[in-house]
Amino acid sequence: MNKSELATKMAEKAGLKKTEAEKALKAFIETVTEELVNGGDVRLVGFGTFDVKEREARTGVNPRTGDKMEIAASKAPRFKVGKAFKDAVNK
């Protein structure tokens, strides 16, 4: 399912026009992104948590050449699944 198909399904389930559902989906994505950029997290009870994991700088190995290389510190967004969501998928 892509973004457009998701918006269509949301519109059907919520009784909205597709354009309204697309705006709501876009607002959700932007809000989650802004919160993570600002160092926060988004917790949706029963669904999951969006947060950012900080990765420290480290030394890695190039698999092609075997040379050691420095890997810079970075931040990675992640999603941790909530119990109710996980249970629903595993039924």
PDB file of C-alpha atoms in Angstrom:
ATOM      1  CA  MET A   1       0.000   0.000   0.000  1.00  0.00           C
ATOM      2  CA  ASN A   2       1.402   3.379  -0.943  1.00  0.00           C
ATOM      3  CA  LYS A   3       0.636   6.837   0.472  1.00  0.00           C
ATOM      4  CA  SER A   4      -2.218   7.516  -1.955  1.00  0.00           C
ATOM      5  CA  GLU A   5      -3.863   4.167  -1.270  1.00  0.00           C
ATOM      6  CA  LEU A   6      -3.503   4.757   2.472  1.00  0.00           C
ATOM      7  CA  ALA A   7      -5.191   8.160   2.156  1.00  0.00           C
ATOM      8  CA  THR A   8      -8.038   6.561   0.183  1.00  0.00           C
ATOM      9  CA  LYS A   9      -8.576   3.905   2.876  1.00  0.00           C
ATOM     10  CA  MET A  10      -8.435   6.541   5.619  1.00  0.00           C
ATOM     11  CA  ALA A  11     -11.052   8.596   3.775  1.00  0.00           C
ATOM     12  CA  GLU A  12     -13.363   5.588   3.484  1.00  0.00           C
ATOM     13  CA  LYS A  13     -13.024   4.600   7.151  1.00  0.00           C
ATOM     14  CA  ALA A  14     -13.368   8.140   8.532  1.00  0.00           C
ATOM     15  CA  GLY A  15     -16.088   9.288   6.138  1.00  0.00           C
ATOM     16  CA  LEU A  16     -13.883  12.061   4.743  1.00  0.00           C
ATOM     17  CA  LYS A  17     -13.114  13.277   1.268  1.00  0.00           C
ATOM     18  CA  LYS A  18      -9.886  11.875  -0.126  1.00  0.00           C
ATOM     19  CA  THR A  19      -8.303  15.347  -0.194  1.00  0.00           C
ATOM     20  CA  GLU A  20      -9.099  15.811   3.507  1.00  0.00           C
ATOM     21  CA  ALA A  21      -7.571  12.430   4.339  1.00  0.00           C
ATOM     22  CA  GLU A  22      -4.461  13.309   2.312  1.00  0.00           C
ATOM     23  CA  LYS A  23      -4.118  16.570   4.255  1.00  0.00           C
ATOM     24  CA  ALA A  24      -4.512  14.713   7.557  1.00  0.00           C
ATOM     25  CA  LEU A  25      -1.924  12.110   6.558  1.00  0.00           C
ATOM     26  CA  LYS A  26       0.503  14.809   5.421  1.00  0.00           C
ATOM     27  CA  ALA A  27      -0.018  16.701   8.701  1.00  0.00           C
ATOM     28  CA  PHE A  28       0.619  13.501  10.689  1.00  0.00           C
ATOM     29  CA  ILE A  29       3.868  12.799   8.842  1.00  0.00           C
ATOM     30  CA  GLU A  30       5.057  16.406   9.208  1.00  0.00           C
ATOM     31  CA  THR A  31       4.188  16.503  12.911  1.00  0.00           C
ATOM     32  CA  VAL A  32       6.007  13.248  13.677  1.00  0.00           C
ATOM     33  CA  THR A  33       9.028  14.419  11.668  1.00  0.00           C
ATOM     34  CA  GLU A  34       9.156  17.797  13.433  1.00  0.00           C
ATOM     35  CA  GLU A  35       8.908  16.183  16.864  1.00  0.00           C
ATOM     36  CA  LEU A  36      11.755  13.762  16.110  1.00  0.00           C
ATOM     37  CA  VAL A  37      13.929  16.541  14.652  1.00  0.00           C
ATOM     38  CA  ASN A  38      13.379  18.515  17.865  1.00  0.00           C
ATOM     39  CA  GLY A  39      14.553  15.568  19.981  1.00  0.00           C
ATOM     40  CA  GLY A  40      11.157  14.331  21.140  1.00  0.00           C
ATOM     41  CA  ASP A  41       9.223  11.158  20.561  1.00  0.00           C
ATOM     42  CA  VAL A  42       5.659  10.298  19.581  1.00  0.00           C
ATOM     43  CA  ARG A  43       3.853   7.611  21.579  1.00  0.00           C
ATOM     44  CA  LEU A  44       0.623   6.153  20.249  1.00  0.00           C
ATOM     45  CA  VAL A  45      -0.619   3.754  22.937  1.00  0.00           C
ATOM     46  CA  GLY A  46      -1.388   0.356  21.469  1.00  0.00           C
ATOM     47  CA  PHE A  47       0.184   1.247  18.114  1.00  0.00           C
ATOM     48  CA  GLY A  48       3.814   2.119  18.807  1.00  0.00           C
ATOM     49  CA  THR A  49       6.451   4.750  19.456  1.00  0.00           C
ATOM     50  CA  PHE A  50       8.429   6.851  17.018  1.00  0.00           C
ATOM     51  CA  ASP A  51      11.789   7.984  18.405  1.00  0.00           C
ATOM     52  CA  VAL A  52      15.397   8.678  17.446  1.00  0.00           C
ATOM     53  CA  LYS A  53      18.354   6.470  18.282  1.00  0.00           C
ATOM     54  CA  GLU A  54      21.763   8.102  18.403  1.00  0.00           C
ATOM     55  CA  ARG A  55      24.607   6.065  16.951  1.00  0.00           C
ATOM     56  CA  GLU A  56      28.118   6.802  18.132  1.00  0.00           C
ATOM     57  CA  ALA A  57      31.067   7.170  15.763  1.00  0.00           C
ATOM     58  CA  ARG A  58      32.862   3.895  15.189  1.00  0.00           C
ATOM     59  CA  THR A  59      35.463   2.180  13.085  1.00  0.00           C
ATOM     60  CA  GLY A  60      34.140  -0.122  10.372  1.00  0.00           C
ATOM     61  CA  VAL A  61      35.651  -2.344   7.708  1.00  0.00           C
ATOM     62  CA  ASN A  62      35.090  -1.973   3.967  1.00  0.00           C
ATOM     63  CA  PRO A  63      33.946  -5.485   2.949  1.00  0.00           C
ATOM     64  CA  ARG A  64      35.337  -5.103  -0.568  1.00  0.00           C
ATOM     65  CA  THR A  65      38.880  -4.019   0.337  1.00  0.00           C
ATOM     66  CA  GLY A  66      39.168  -4.941   4.010  1.00  0.00           C
ATOM     67  CA  ASP A  67      40.361  -1.401   4.799  1.00  0.00           C
ATOM     68  CA  LYS A  68      39.335   0.183   8.077  1.00  0.00           C
ATOM     69  CA  MET A  69      37.221   3.321   7.837  1.00  0.00           C
ATOM     70  CA  GLU A  70      35.691   5.782  10.251  1.00  0.00           C
ATOM     71  CA  ILE A  71      31.896   5.876  10.386  1.00  0.00           C
ATOM     72  CA  ALA A  72      30.551   9.208  11.639  1.00  0.00           C
ATOM     73  CA  ALA A  73      28.046   9.528  14.476  1.00  0.00           C
ATOM     74  CA  SER A  74      24.457   9.732  13.276  1.00  0.00           C
ATOM     75  CA  LYS A  75      20.847   9.733  14.358  1.00  0.00           C
ATOM     76  CA  ALA A  76      18.394   7.138  13.091  1.00  0.00           C
ATOM     77  CA  PRO A  77      14.620   7.408  13.379  1.00  0.00           C
ATOM     78  CA  ARG A  78      12.950   4.200  14.488  1.00  0.00           C
ATOM     79  CA  PHE A  79       9.537   2.770  15.255  1.00  0.00           C
ATOM     80  CA  LYS A  80       8.911   0.412  18.159  1.00  0.00           C
ATOM     81  CA  VAL A  81       5.715  -1.607  17.739  1.00  0.00           C
ATOM     82  CA  GLY A  82       3.080  -1.505  20.483  1.00  0.00           C
ATOM     83  CA  LYS A  83       1.699  -4.693  22.002  1.00  0.00           C
ATOM     84  CA  ALA A  84      -1.864  -4.326  20.666  1.00  0.00           C
ATOM     85  CA  PHE A  85      -0.579  -3.684  17.128  1.00  0.00           C
ATOM     86  CA  LYS A  86       1.816  -6.616  17.301  1.00  0.00           C
ATOM     87  CA  ASP A  87      -0.900  -8.918  18.651  1.00  0.00           C
ATOM     88  CA  ALA A  88      -3.301  -7.861  15.863  1.00  0.00           C
ATOM     89  CA  VAL A  89      -0.708  -8.647  13.186  1.00  0.00           C
ATOM     90  CA  ASN A  90       0.113 -12.021  14.755  1.00  0.00           C
ATOM     91  CA  LYS A  91      -3.500 -13.289  14.852  1.00  0.00           C
TER      92      LYS A  91
END
